[in-house]
PDB file of C-alpha atoms in Angstrom:
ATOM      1  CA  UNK A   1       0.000   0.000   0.000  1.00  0.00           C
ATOM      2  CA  UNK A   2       1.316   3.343  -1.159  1.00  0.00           C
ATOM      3  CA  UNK A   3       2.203   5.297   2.161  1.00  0.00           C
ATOM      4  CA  UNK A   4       3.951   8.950   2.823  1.00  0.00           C
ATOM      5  CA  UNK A   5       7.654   8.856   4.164  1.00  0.00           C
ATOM      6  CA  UNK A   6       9.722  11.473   5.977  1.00  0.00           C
ATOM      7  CA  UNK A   7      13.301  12.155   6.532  1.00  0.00           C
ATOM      8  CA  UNK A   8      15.448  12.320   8.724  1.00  0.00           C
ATOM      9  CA  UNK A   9      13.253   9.935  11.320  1.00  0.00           C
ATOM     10  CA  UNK A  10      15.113  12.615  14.120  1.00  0.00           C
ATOM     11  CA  UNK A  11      16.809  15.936  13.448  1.00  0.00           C
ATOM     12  CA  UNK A  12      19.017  17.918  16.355  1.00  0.00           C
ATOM     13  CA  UNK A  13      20.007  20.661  15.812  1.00  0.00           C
ATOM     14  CA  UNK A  14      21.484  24.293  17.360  1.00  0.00           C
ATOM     15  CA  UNK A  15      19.259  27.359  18.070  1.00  0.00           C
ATOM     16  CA  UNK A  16      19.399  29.493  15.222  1.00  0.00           C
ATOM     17  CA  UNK A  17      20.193  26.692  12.959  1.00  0.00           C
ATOM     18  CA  UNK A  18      18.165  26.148   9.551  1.00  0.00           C
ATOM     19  CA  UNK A  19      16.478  22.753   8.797  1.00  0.00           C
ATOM     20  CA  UNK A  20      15.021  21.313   6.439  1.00  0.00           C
ATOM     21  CA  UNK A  21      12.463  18.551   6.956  1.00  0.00           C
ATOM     22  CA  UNK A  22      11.934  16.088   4.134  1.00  0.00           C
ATOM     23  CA  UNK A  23       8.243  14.327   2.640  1.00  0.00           C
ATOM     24  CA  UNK A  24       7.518  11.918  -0.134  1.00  0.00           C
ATOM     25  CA  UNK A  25       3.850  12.071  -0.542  1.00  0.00           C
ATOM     26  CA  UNK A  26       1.574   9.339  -2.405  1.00  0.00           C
ATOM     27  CA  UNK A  27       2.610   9.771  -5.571  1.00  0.00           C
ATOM     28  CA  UNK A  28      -0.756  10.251  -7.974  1.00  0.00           C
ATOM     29  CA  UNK A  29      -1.994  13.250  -4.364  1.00  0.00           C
ATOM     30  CA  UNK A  30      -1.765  17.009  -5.504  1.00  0.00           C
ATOM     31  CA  UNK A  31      -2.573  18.195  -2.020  1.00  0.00           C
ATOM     32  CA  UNK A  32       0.383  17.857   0.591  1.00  0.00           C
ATOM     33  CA  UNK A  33       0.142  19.669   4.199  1.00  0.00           C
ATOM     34  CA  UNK A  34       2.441  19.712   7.156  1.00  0.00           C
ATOM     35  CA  UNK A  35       1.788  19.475  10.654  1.00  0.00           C
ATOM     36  CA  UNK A  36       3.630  19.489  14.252  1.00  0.00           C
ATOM     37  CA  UNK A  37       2.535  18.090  17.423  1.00  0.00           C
ATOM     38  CA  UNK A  38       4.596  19.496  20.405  1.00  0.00           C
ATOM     39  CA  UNK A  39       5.305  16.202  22.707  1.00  0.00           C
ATOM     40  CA  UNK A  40       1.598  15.426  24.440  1.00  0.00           C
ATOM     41  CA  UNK A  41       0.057  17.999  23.108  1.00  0.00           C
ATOM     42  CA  UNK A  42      -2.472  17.921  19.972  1.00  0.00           C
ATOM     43  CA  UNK A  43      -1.497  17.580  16.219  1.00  0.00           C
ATOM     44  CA  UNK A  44      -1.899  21.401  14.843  1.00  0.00           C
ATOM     45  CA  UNK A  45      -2.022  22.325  11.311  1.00  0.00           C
ATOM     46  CA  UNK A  46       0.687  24.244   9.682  1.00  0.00           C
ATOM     47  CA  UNK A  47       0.436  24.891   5.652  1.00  0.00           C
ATOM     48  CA  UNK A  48      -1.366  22.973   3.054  1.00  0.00           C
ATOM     49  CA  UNK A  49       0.229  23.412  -0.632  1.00  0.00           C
ATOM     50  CA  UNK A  50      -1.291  22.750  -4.024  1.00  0.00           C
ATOM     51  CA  UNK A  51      -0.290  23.704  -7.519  1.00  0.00           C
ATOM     52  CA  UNK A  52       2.781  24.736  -5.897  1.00  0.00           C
ATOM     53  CA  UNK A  53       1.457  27.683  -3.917  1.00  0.00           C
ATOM     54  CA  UNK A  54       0.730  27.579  -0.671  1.00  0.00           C
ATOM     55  CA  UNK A  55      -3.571  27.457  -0.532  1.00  0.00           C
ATOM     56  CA  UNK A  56      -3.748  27.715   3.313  1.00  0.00           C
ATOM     57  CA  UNK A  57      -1.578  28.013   6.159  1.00  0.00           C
ATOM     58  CA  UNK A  58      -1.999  28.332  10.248  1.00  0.00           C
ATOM     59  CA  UNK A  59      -0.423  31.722  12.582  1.00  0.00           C
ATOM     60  CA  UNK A  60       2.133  29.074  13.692  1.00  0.00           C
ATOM     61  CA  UNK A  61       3.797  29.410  10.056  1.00  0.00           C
ATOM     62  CA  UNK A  62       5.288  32.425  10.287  1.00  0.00           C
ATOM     63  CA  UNK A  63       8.152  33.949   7.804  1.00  0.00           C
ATOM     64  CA  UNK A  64      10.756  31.393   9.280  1.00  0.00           C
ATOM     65  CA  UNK A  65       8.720  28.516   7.512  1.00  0.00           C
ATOM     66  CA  UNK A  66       8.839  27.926   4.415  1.00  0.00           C
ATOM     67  CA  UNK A  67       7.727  25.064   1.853  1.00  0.00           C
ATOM     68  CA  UNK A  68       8.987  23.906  -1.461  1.00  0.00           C
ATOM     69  CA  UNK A  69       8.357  20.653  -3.750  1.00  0.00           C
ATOM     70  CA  UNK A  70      11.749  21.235  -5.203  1.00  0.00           C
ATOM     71  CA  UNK A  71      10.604  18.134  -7.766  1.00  0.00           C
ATOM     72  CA  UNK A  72       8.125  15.974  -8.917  1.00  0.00           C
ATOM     73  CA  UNK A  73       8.166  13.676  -5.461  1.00  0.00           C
ATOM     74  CA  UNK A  74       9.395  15.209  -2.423  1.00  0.00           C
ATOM     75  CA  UNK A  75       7.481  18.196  -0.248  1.00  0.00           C
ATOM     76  CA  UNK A  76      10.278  19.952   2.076  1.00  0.00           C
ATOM     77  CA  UNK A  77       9.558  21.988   5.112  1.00  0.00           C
ATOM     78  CA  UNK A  78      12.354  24.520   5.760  1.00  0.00           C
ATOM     79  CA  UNK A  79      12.744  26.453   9.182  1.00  0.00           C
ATOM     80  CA  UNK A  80      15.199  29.450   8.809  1.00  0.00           C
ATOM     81  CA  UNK A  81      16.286  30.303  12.149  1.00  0.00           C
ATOM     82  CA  UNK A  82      15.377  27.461  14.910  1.00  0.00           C
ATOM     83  CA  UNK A  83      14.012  28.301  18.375  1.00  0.00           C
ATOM     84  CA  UNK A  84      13.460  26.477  21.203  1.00  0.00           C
ATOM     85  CA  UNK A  85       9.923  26.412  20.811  1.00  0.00           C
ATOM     86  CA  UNK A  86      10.210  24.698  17.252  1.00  0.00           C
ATOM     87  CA  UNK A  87      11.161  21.472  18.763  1.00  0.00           C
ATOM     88  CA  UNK A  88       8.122  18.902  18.257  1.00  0.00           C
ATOM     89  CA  UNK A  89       7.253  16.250  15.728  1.00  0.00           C
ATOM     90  CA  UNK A  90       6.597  17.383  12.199  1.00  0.00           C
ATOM     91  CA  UNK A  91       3.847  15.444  10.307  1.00  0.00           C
ATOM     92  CA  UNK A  92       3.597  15.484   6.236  1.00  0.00           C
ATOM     93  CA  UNK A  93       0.309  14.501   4.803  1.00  0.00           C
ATOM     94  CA  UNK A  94      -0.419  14.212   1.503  1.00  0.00           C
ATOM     95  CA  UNK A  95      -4.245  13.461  -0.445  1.00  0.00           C
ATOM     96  CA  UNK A  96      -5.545  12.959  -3.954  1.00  0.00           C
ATOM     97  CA  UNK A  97      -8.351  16.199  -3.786  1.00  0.00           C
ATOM     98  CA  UNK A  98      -8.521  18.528  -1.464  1.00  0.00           C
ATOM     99  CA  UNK A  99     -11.861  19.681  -0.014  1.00  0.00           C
ATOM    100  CA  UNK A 100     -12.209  17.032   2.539  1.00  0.00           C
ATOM    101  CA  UNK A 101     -10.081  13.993   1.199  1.00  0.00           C
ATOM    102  CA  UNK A 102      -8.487  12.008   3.390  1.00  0.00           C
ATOM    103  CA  UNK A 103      -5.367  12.826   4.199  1.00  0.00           C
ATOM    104  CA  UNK A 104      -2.484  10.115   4.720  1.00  0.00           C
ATOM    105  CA  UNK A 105      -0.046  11.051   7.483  1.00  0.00           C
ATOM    106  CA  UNK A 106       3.798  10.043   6.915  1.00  0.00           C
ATOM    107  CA  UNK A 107       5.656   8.829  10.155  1.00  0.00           C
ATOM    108  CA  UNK A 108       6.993  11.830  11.633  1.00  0.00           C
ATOM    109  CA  UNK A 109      10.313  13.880  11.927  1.00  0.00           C
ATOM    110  CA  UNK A 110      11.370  14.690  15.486  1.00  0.00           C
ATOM    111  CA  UNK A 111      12.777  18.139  15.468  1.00  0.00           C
ATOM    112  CA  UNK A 112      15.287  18.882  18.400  1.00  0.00           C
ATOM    113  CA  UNK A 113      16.521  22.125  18.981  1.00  0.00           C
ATOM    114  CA  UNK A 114      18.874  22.955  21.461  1.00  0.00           C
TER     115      UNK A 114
ATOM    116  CA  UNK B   1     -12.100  29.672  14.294  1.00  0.00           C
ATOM    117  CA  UNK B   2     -13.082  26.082  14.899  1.00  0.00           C
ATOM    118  CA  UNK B   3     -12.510  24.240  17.979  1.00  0.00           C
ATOM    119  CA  UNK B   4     -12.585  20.675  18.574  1.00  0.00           C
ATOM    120  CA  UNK B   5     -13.058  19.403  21.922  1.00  0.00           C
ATOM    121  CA  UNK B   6     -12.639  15.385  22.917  1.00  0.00           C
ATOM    122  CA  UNK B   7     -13.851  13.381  26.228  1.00  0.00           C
ATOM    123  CA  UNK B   8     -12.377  11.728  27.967  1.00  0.00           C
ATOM    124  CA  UNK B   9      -8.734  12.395  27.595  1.00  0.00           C
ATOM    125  CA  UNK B  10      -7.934   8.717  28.925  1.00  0.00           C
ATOM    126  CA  UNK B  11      -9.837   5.764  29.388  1.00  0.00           C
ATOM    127  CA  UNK B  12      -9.492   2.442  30.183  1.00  0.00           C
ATOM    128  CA  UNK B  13     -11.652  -0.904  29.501  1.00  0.00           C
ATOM    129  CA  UNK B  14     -11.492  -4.085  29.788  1.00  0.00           C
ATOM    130  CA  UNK B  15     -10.616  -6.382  27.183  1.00  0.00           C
ATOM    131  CA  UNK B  16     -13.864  -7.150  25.422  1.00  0.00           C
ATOM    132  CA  UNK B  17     -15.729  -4.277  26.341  1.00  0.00           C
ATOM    133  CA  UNK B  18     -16.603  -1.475  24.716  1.00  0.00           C
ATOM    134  CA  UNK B  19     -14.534   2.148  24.016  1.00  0.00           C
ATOM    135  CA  UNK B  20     -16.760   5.515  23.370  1.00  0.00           C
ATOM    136  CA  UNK B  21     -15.081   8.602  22.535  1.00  0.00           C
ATOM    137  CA  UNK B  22     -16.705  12.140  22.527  1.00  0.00           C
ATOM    138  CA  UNK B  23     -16.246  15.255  20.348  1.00  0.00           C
ATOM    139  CA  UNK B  24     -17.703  18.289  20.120  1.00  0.00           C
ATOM    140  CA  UNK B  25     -16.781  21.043  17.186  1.00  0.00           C
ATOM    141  CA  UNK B  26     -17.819  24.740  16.932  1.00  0.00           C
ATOM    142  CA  UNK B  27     -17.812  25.530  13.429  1.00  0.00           C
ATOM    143  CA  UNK B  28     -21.571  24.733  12.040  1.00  0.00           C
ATOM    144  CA  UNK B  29     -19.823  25.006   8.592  1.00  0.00           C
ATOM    145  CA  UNK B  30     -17.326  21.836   9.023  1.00  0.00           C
ATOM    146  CA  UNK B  31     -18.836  18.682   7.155  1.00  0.00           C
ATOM    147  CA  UNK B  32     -15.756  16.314   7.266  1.00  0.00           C
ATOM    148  CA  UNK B  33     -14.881  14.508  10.133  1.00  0.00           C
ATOM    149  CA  UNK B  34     -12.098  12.004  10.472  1.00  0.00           C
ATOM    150  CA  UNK B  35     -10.881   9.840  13.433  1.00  0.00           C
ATOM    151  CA  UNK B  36      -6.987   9.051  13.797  1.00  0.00           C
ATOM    152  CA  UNK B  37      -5.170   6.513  15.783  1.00  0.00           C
ATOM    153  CA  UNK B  38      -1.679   7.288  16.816  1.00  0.00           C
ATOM    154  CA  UNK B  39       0.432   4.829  18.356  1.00  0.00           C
ATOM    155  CA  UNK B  40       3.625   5.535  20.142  1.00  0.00           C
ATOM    156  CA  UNK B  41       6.523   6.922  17.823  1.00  0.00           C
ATOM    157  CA  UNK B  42       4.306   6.683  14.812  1.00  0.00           C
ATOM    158  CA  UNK B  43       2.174   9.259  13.098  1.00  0.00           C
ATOM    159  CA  UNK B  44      -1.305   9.564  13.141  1.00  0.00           C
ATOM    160  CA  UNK B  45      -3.293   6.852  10.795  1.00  0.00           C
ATOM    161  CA  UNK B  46      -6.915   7.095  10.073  1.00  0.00           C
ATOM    162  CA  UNK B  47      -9.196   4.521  10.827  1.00  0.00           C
ATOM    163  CA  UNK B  48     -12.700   6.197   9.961  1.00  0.00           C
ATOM    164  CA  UNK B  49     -14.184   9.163   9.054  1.00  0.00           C
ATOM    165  CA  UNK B  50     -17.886  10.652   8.070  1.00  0.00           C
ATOM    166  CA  UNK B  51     -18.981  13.363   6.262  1.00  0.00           C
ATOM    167  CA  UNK B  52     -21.849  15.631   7.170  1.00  0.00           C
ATOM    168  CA  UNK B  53     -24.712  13.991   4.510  1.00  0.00           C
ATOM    169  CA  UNK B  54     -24.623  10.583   7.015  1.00  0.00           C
ATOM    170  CA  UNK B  55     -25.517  10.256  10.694  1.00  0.00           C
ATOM    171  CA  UNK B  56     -23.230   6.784  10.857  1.00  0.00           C
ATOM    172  CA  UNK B  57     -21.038   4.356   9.213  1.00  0.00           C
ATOM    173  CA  UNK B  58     -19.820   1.259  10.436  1.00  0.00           C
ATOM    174  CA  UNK B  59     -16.348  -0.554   9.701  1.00  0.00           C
ATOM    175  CA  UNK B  60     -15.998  -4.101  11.891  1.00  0.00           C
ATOM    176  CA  UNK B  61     -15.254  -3.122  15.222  1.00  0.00           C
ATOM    177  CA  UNK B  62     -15.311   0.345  14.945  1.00  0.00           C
ATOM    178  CA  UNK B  63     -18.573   2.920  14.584  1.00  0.00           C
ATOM    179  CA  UNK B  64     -18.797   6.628  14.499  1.00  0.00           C
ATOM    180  CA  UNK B  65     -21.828   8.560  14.708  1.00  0.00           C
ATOM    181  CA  UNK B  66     -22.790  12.451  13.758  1.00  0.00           C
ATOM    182  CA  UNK B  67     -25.587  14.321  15.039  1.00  0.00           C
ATOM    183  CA  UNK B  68     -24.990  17.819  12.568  1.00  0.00           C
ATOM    184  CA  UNK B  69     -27.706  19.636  15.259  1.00  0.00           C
ATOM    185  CA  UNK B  70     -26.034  19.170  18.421  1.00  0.00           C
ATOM    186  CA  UNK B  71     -22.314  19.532  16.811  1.00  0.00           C
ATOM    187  CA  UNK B  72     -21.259  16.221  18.282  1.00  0.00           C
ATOM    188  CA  UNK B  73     -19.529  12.815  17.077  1.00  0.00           C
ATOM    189  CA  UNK B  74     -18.629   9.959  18.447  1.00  0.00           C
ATOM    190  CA  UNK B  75     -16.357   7.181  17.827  1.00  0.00           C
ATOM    191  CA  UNK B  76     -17.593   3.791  19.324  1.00  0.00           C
ATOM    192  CA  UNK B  77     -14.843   0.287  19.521  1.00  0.00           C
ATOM    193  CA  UNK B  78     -16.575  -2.659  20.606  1.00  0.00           C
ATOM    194  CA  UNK B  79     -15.101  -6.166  21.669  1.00  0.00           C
ATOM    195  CA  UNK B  80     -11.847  -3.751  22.162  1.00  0.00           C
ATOM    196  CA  UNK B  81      -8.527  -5.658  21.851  1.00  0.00           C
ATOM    197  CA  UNK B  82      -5.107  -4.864  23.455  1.00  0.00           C
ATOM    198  CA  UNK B  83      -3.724  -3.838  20.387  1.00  0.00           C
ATOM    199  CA  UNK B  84      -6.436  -1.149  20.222  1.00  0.00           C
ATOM    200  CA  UNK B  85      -4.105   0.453  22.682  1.00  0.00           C
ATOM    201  CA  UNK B  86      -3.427   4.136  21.564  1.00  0.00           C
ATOM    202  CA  UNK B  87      -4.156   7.823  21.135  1.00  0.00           C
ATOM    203  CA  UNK B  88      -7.346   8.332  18.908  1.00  0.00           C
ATOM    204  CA  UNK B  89      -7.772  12.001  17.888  1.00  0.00           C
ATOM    205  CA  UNK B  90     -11.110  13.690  16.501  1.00  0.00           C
ATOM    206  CA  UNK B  91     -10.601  15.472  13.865  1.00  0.00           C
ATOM    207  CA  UNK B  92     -13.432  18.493  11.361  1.00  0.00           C
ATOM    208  CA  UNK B  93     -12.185  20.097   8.395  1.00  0.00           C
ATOM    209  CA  UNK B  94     -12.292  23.640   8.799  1.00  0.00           C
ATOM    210  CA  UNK B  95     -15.804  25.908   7.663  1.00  0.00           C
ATOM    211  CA  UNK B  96     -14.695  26.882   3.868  1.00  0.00           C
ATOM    212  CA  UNK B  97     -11.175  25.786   4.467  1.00  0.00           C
ATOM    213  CA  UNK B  98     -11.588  22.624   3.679  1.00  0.00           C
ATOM    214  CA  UNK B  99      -8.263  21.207   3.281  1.00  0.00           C
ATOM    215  CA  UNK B 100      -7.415  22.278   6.924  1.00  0.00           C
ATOM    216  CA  UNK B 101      -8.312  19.768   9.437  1.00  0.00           C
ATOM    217  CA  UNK B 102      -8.240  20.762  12.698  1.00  0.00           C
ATOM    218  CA  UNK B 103      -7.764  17.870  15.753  1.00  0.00           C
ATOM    219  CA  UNK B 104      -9.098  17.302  19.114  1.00  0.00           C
ATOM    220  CA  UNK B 105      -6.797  16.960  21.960  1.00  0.00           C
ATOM    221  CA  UNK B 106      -7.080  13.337  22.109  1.00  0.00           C
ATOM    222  CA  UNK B 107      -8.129  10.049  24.733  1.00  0.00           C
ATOM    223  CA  UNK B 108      -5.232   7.854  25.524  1.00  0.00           C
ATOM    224  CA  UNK B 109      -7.210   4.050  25.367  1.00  0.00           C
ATOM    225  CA  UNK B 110      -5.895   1.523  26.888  1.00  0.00           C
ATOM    226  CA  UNK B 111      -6.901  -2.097  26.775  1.00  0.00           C
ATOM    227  CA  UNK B 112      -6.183  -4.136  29.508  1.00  0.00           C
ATOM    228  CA  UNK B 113      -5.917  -7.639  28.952  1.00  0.00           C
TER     229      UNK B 113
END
């Protein structure tokens, strides 16, 4: 079964540090979104992208986020200066339509900044 | 914006016995609802979900149920199973922003053998 995957699995990095996270979506979806989920707290919605521009995107994703599909498979999440704060798991999802599709979460990247 | 509230935010059952989960969601306009299990190190995998034109839908073990009025779902496990040990978030798309999809805080199940 087709699934999303991430890399790195687990990313550490220095304050002030860029990163940038890395998604393969399901390869025939045209919607791809990222999420984080601060350790035991609730999975909160970042950006959704589609026709490469973003379509929506959360007051969390401020002008140190960015996203790029740099090629015809992989979705990237870049942060451009890292705080403290940043540090959480970052999800990709990906779906075929938007408006309601289901969206297929990839495993995860946990960011640590330090 | 919407909000997505979820009860409890653990339970425990028996093995066997049934699991309910409760959401409530604020924004009258959301008509997508999905349910997510996460288990630990993993990301979040969906195991149902119901859109607004249907009050329930059934998949083996697992049930979830919409009432559009009241702004409340429901996700039911029956005969639960140890391995049905996990988080399970709530999720509603957002009003018109319908590829935004906005989670509950979630109920940590656990089956106890």
């Amino acid at each position: 079964e087709p699934e999303v995957t991430q890399t790195p699995s687990h990313q550490v990095t220095q304050m002030g540090q860029e990163v940038i996270l890395r998604c393969v979506p399901i390869s025939n979806h045209l919607y791809f979104y990222w999420y984080r989920q601060i350790l035991g707290q609730k999975v909160e919605f970042l950006v959704s992208f589609y026709n490469n521009e973003i379509s929506e995107k959360s007051e969390i994703f401020d002008d140190q986020f960015s996203v790029e599909r740099p090629d015809g498979s992989n979705f990237t999440l870049k942060i451009r200066s890292t705080k403290l704060e940043d540090s959480a798991m970052y999800f990709c999802a990906s779906s075929e339509q938007g408006e309601s599709d289901t969206q297929y979460f990839g495993p995860g990247t946990r960011l640590t900044v330090l | 914006g919407e909000n997505v509230e979820q009860h409890p935010s653990t339970l425990s059952v028996q093995e066997g016995d049934s699991a309910v989960i409760k959401c409530t969601y604020s924004d009258s306009a959301s008509n997508y609802f999905p349910w997510y299990k996460q288990e630990l190190g993993k990301g979040p995998q969906l195991i149902i979900d119901i859109r607004s034109n249907v009050g329930e839908k059934k998949d083996q073990r697992i049930a979830v149920t919409l009432n559009k009025t009241a702004k409340h779902f429901s996700l039911h496990i029956t005969e639960t199973q140890p391995e049905d040990s996990a988080v399970y978030f709530c999720a509603a798309s957002y009003g018109t922003s319908y590829d935004k999809v906005i989670f509950g805080p979630g109920t940590s199940l656990s089956v106890i053998p």
